[in-house]
Amino acid sequence: MTQPTETVTGLARRFAVDIDMAAPASAVWSSLPGIEELKTVWDQRREGDESYDDEGGARETITGSSWKLELKIIHRAGPDGVTFNAVQEYLRGKAQAEDALNGEIHVRWYDRSGVGEAYDGRALVTWSPDGGNGGARDVVTMVISGQGKRIPITNPNASALPVVSKLTPTGGGTAGGNIVTIIGRKFTGVTGVTFGGTAATQVTLQSDSQIACLAPAKAAGTYDVIVTTAAGASANTAADNYTYA
């Protein structure tokens, strides 16, 4: 009897793309939502290097390389239909820049599993809506073209610790009690959420990348929102700041 093959087909959706929307000196990564297609391209630049010594045999040398990400994204809007996703709008704005200095972005891409390839680099963006009839989806073709080398990085998902990448909303009243949605990763098995050391209530795991909870009462100020699982606590970053007013 034929034995089953001990392999499975890899899926393109295993890759994540993050955009740094902060100042160059302090990266704050935000996930690019709505990716429908993604193709990572890396090419060697080669030139002929044949000499008489090769007696007519072809020879090339590698003189450099180039990289790019070719994407199709679903243009995401909020419930009002006109307020578009902040990360997508950031990229659209960069694609309209008049020069490379103002149009350059910082991007990273990696395997969501925590293993495999992971890179970051500086790049320029093109933004081309696909168009269509009145019932067509709002789909955009994007090309993120590398400026300089892609840099191998430690896969952001290699750690088992939870990561907070976004809060919605990012603030509320001092009485607390409002619903806060926490976006990130590695949330499965969440054991607690704290706002400046005070426990949130009604913590609900909605997926490995999303938690909902009620903000506790706190004095006015800005506090860190920390997610804890069996693996440990999320690191303090600018993305987890929640402001009471």
Short mmCIF file of C-alpha atoms in Angstrom, two decimals:
data_model
loop_
_atom_site.label_atom_id
_atom_site.label_comp_id
_atom_site.label_asym_id
_atom_site.label_seq_id
_atom_site.Cartn_x
_atom_site.Cartn_y
_atom_site.Cartn_z
CA MET A 1 0.00 0.00 0.00
CA THR A 2 1.28 3.49 -0.83
CA GLN A 3 2.38 5.45 2.22
CA PRO A 4 0.96 8.97 2.62
CA THR A 5 3.28 11.78 1.66
CA GLU A 6 4.65 13.56 4.73
CA THR A 7 4.44 17.02 3.19
CA VAL A 8 1.84 19.74 2.85
CA THR A 9 1.62 22.60 0.39
CA GLY A 10 2.79 25.95 1.75
CA LEU A 11 0.35 28.83 1.49
CA ALA A 12 1.20 32.31 0.24
CA ARG A 13 -0.82 33.81 3.09
CA ARG A 14 1.79 32.66 5.59
CA PHE A 15 3.67 35.90 4.88
CA ALA A 16 3.01 39.12 6.78
CA VAL A 17 3.98 42.64 5.69
CA ASP A 18 4.51 45.41 8.26
CA ILE A 19 5.01 49.12 7.64
CA ASP A 20 6.98 51.44 9.92
CA MET A 21 4.88 54.60 10.32
CA ALA A 22 7.14 56.33 12.86
CA ALA A 23 10.22 58.52 12.60
CA PRO A 24 13.33 56.73 11.22
CA ALA A 25 15.04 56.64 14.62
CA SER A 26 12.27 54.67 16.37
CA ALA A 27 10.38 52.04 14.39
CA VAL A 28 6.71 51.45 15.20
CA TRP A 29 5.45 48.61 13.04
CA SER A 30 1.86 48.33 11.84
CA SER A 31 0.45 45.38 9.91
CA LEU A 32 -0.63 46.01 6.30
CA PRO A 33 -4.20 44.66 6.08
CA GLY A 34 -6.18 43.47 3.08
CA ILE A 35 -3.40 41.62 1.22
CA GLU A 36 -4.99 39.49 -1.47
CA GLU A 37 -1.85 38.57 -3.43
CA LEU A 38 1.84 38.84 -2.56
CA LYS A 39 4.91 38.02 -4.62
CA THR A 40 8.38 38.59 -3.18
CA VAL A 41 10.99 39.16 -5.89
CA TRP A 42 14.76 39.14 -5.56
CA ASP A 43 17.00 39.34 -8.64
CA GLN A 44 20.73 39.24 -9.16
CA ARG A 45 22.23 41.86 -11.45
CA ARG A 46 24.64 40.09 -13.78
CA GLU A 47 27.07 41.30 -16.42
CA GLY A 48 29.13 39.48 -19.00
CA ASP A 49 32.60 38.63 -17.68
CA GLU A 50 33.98 36.52 -20.53
CA SER A 51 37.64 36.80 -21.46
CA TYR A 52 39.81 35.18 -24.11
CA ASP A 53 40.82 32.63 -21.48
CA ASP A 54 37.28 31.21 -21.57
CA GLU A 55 37.77 30.22 -25.23
CA GLY A 56 34.27 31.27 -26.23
CA GLY A 57 32.51 29.91 -23.15
CA ALA A 58 30.02 32.27 -21.57
CA ARG A 59 30.85 33.70 -18.16
CA GLU A 60 28.99 36.17 -15.97
CA THR A 61 29.71 38.00 -12.75
CA ILE A 62 27.23 39.19 -10.15
CA THR A 63 27.46 42.96 -9.70
CA GLY A 64 24.50 43.58 -7.40
CA SER A 65 20.90 42.72 -6.66
CA SER A 66 17.40 44.18 -6.48
CA TRP A 67 14.22 43.31 -4.59
CA LYS A 68 10.56 44.22 -4.58
CA LEU A 69 7.18 43.17 -3.21
CA GLU A 70 4.33 42.91 -5.72
CA LEU A 71 0.93 43.07 -4.00
CA LYS A 72 -2.77 43.33 -4.58
CA ILE A 73 -4.66 44.74 -1.62
CA ILE A 74 -8.34 45.22 -0.85
CA HIS A 75 -8.74 48.90 -0.05
CA ARG A 76 -10.19 48.86 3.46
CA ALA A 77 -12.67 51.45 4.74
CA GLY A 78 -14.41 51.81 8.10
CA PRO A 79 -18.16 51.47 8.70
CA ASP A 80 -18.73 54.98 7.28
CA GLY A 81 -17.32 53.84 3.93
CA VAL A 82 -15.04 56.85 3.56
CA THR A 83 -12.48 56.61 6.39
CA PHE A 84 -9.79 54.34 4.99
CA ASN A 85 -7.27 52.21 6.86
CA ALA A 86 -4.42 54.34 8.23
CA VAL A 87 -1.62 52.07 7.01
CA GLN A 88 -3.02 51.87 3.49
CA GLU A 89 -3.53 55.65 3.42
CA TYR A 90 0.05 56.17 4.58
CA LEU A 91 1.28 54.11 1.62
CA ARG A 92 -1.03 55.90 -0.82
CA GLY A 93 0.38 59.21 0.36
CA LYS A 94 3.97 58.02 -0.01
CA ALA A 95 3.22 56.86 -3.57
CA GLN A 96 2.26 60.46 -4.43
CA ALA A 97 5.46 62.04 -3.08
CA GLU A 98 7.36 64.38 -5.38
CA ASP A 99 10.81 63.00 -4.49
CA ALA A 100 12.50 59.90 -3.05
CA LEU A 101 13.30 61.58 0.27
CA ASN A 102 9.61 62.08 1.08
CA GLY A 103 8.40 58.94 -0.69
CA GLU A 104 10.66 56.36 0.93
CA ILE A 105 9.16 53.88 3.39
CA HIS A 106 10.51 51.29 5.84
CA VAL A 107 8.99 47.83 5.32
CA ARG A 108 9.53 44.34 6.69
CA TRP A 109 8.11 40.98 5.60
CA TYR A 110 8.33 37.59 7.26
CA ASP A 111 6.81 34.14 7.65
CA ARG A 112 4.01 34.25 10.23
CA SER A 113 5.08 30.84 11.56
CA GLY A 114 8.15 32.39 13.15
CA VAL A 115 10.56 30.37 10.99
CA GLY A 116 11.78 30.88 7.46
CA GLU A 117 12.64 34.11 5.71
CA ALA A 118 12.38 37.53 7.33
CA TYR A 119 13.72 40.79 5.87
CA ASP A 120 13.38 44.53 6.09
CA GLY A 121 14.49 47.43 3.91
CA ARG A 122 13.84 50.91 2.60
CA ALA A 123 11.62 51.21 -0.48
CA LEU A 124 9.50 53.34 -2.80
CA VAL A 125 5.82 52.63 -3.48
CA THR A 126 3.53 52.65 -6.51
CA TRP A 127 -0.24 52.68 -5.94
CA SER A 128 -2.50 51.76 -8.89
CA PRO A 129 -6.25 51.20 -8.33
CA ASP A 130 -7.51 48.40 -10.55
CA GLY A 131 -10.81 50.17 -11.32
CA GLY A 132 -13.81 48.29 -12.71
CA ASN A 133 -17.58 48.59 -13.01
CA GLY A 134 -19.96 49.96 -10.39
CA GLY A 135 -20.06 46.68 -8.51
CA ALA A 136 -16.32 45.97 -8.57
CA ARG A 137 -14.33 45.72 -5.36
CA ASP A 138 -11.86 48.50 -4.57
CA VAL A 139 -8.62 46.61 -5.28
CA VAL A 140 -5.22 48.28 -5.58
CA THR A 141 -2.06 46.96 -7.24
CA MET A 142 1.02 47.98 -5.32
CA VAL A 143 4.73 47.55 -5.97
CA ILE A 144 7.15 48.18 -3.10
CA SER A 145 10.55 48.59 -4.80
CA GLY A 146 13.68 48.26 -2.72
CA GLN A 147 16.07 51.16 -2.22
CA GLY A 148 19.34 49.45 -1.42
CA LYS A 149 19.76 45.98 0.05
CA ARG A 150 17.15 43.94 1.85
CA ILE A 151 18.42 43.13 5.36
CA PRO A 152 17.90 39.71 7.00
CA ILE A 153 16.25 40.16 10.41
CA THR A 154 15.16 37.97 13.29
CA ASN A 155 11.62 36.84 12.54
CA PRO A 156 9.30 38.98 14.72
CA ASN A 157 7.17 35.89 15.38
CA ALA A 158 10.10 33.77 16.54
CA SER A 159 9.39 34.69 20.17
CA ALA A 160 6.46 33.04 21.95
CA LEU A 161 5.71 36.27 23.82
CA PRO A 162 2.53 38.17 22.94
CA VAL A 163 2.95 41.41 20.95
CA VAL A 164 0.64 44.44 21.05
CA SER A 165 0.70 46.38 17.78
CA LYS A 166 -2.44 48.55 18.00
CA LEU A 167 -5.21 49.71 20.34
CA THR A 168 -8.69 50.83 19.29
CA PRO A 169 -9.47 53.32 20.69
CA THR A 170 -6.19 54.67 22.06
CA GLY A 171 -7.80 56.50 24.96
CA GLY A 172 -10.91 57.07 27.06
CA GLY A 173 -12.37 58.58 30.20
CA THR A 174 -10.93 58.12 33.68
CA ALA A 175 -14.02 56.18 34.78
CA GLY A 176 -13.08 53.33 32.43
CA GLY A 177 -15.63 50.76 31.35
CA ASN A 178 -15.30 51.33 27.60
CA ILE A 179 -14.48 48.51 25.20
CA VAL A 180 -10.88 48.44 23.97
CA THR A 181 -9.79 46.20 21.11
CA ILE A 182 -6.16 45.06 21.25
CA ILE A 183 -4.53 44.02 17.96
CA GLY A 184 -1.29 42.04 17.80
CA ARG A 185 -0.24 38.41 17.82
CA LYS A 186 0.43 35.41 20.06
CA PHE A 187 -2.66 36.13 22.19
CA THR A 188 -3.92 32.55 22.43
CA GLY A 189 -4.05 31.49 26.07
CA VAL A 190 -4.27 35.06 27.37
CA THR A 191 -4.34 35.10 31.17
CA GLY A 192 -4.69 38.83 31.74
CA VAL A 193 -4.58 42.38 30.39
CA THR A 194 -3.44 45.35 32.45
CA PHE A 195 -3.62 49.12 31.91
CA GLY A 196 -0.73 50.66 33.81
CA GLY A 197 -0.72 47.68 36.17
CA THR A 198 -4.49 47.68 36.76
CA ALA A 199 -6.35 44.64 35.50
CA ALA A 200 -8.88 45.01 32.69
CA THR A 201 -12.21 43.20 33.00
CA GLN A 202 -14.23 41.00 30.65
CA VAL A 203 -11.11 40.01 28.70
CA THR A 204 -12.27 38.12 25.60
CA LEU A 205 -9.95 36.32 23.19
CA GLN A 206 -11.44 36.87 19.73
CA SER A 207 -8.53 35.35 17.80
CA ASP A 208 -4.80 34.82 18.16
CA SER A 209 -4.39 38.41 16.95
CA GLN A 210 -7.27 40.19 18.71
CA ILE A 211 -8.54 40.70 22.26
CA ALA A 212 -11.48 42.76 23.52
CA CYS A 213 -11.70 44.02 27.11
CA LEU A 214 -13.11 46.75 29.31
CA ALA A 215 -10.66 49.45 30.37
CA PRO A 216 -10.33 49.86 34.16
CA ALA A 217 -10.70 53.23 35.91
CA LYS A 218 -7.42 55.18 36.12
CA ALA A 219 -6.25 58.70 36.85
CA ALA A 220 -5.58 60.95 33.88
CA GLY A 221 -2.38 60.08 32.05
CA THR A 222 -0.87 57.67 29.55
CA TYR A 223 -0.37 54.02 30.52
CA ASP A 224 1.02 50.85 28.94
CA VAL A 225 -1.43 48.10 28.00
CA ILE A 226 0.25 44.75 28.67
CA VAL A 227 -1.04 41.34 27.57
CA THR A 228 0.06 38.28 29.53
CA THR A 229 -0.03 34.63 28.46
CA ALA A 230 1.63 31.48 29.77
CA ALA A 231 4.72 32.47 27.73
CA GLY A 232 5.07 35.81 29.50
CA ALA A 233 4.13 39.48 29.08
CA SER A 234 4.17 41.67 26.01
CA ALA A 235 7.00 44.20 25.75
CA ASN A 236 6.29 47.88 26.36
CA THR A 237 6.17 49.80 23.06
CA ALA A 238 4.65 53.03 21.80
CA ALA A 239 1.89 50.98 20.15
CA ASP A 240 0.43 49.94 23.54
CA ASN A 241 -0.03 53.46 24.97
CA TYR A 242 -3.55 54.23 26.26
CA THR A 243 -4.40 57.76 27.41
CA TYR A 244 -6.96 58.61 30.09
CA ALA A 245 -8.43 62.09 30.04
#
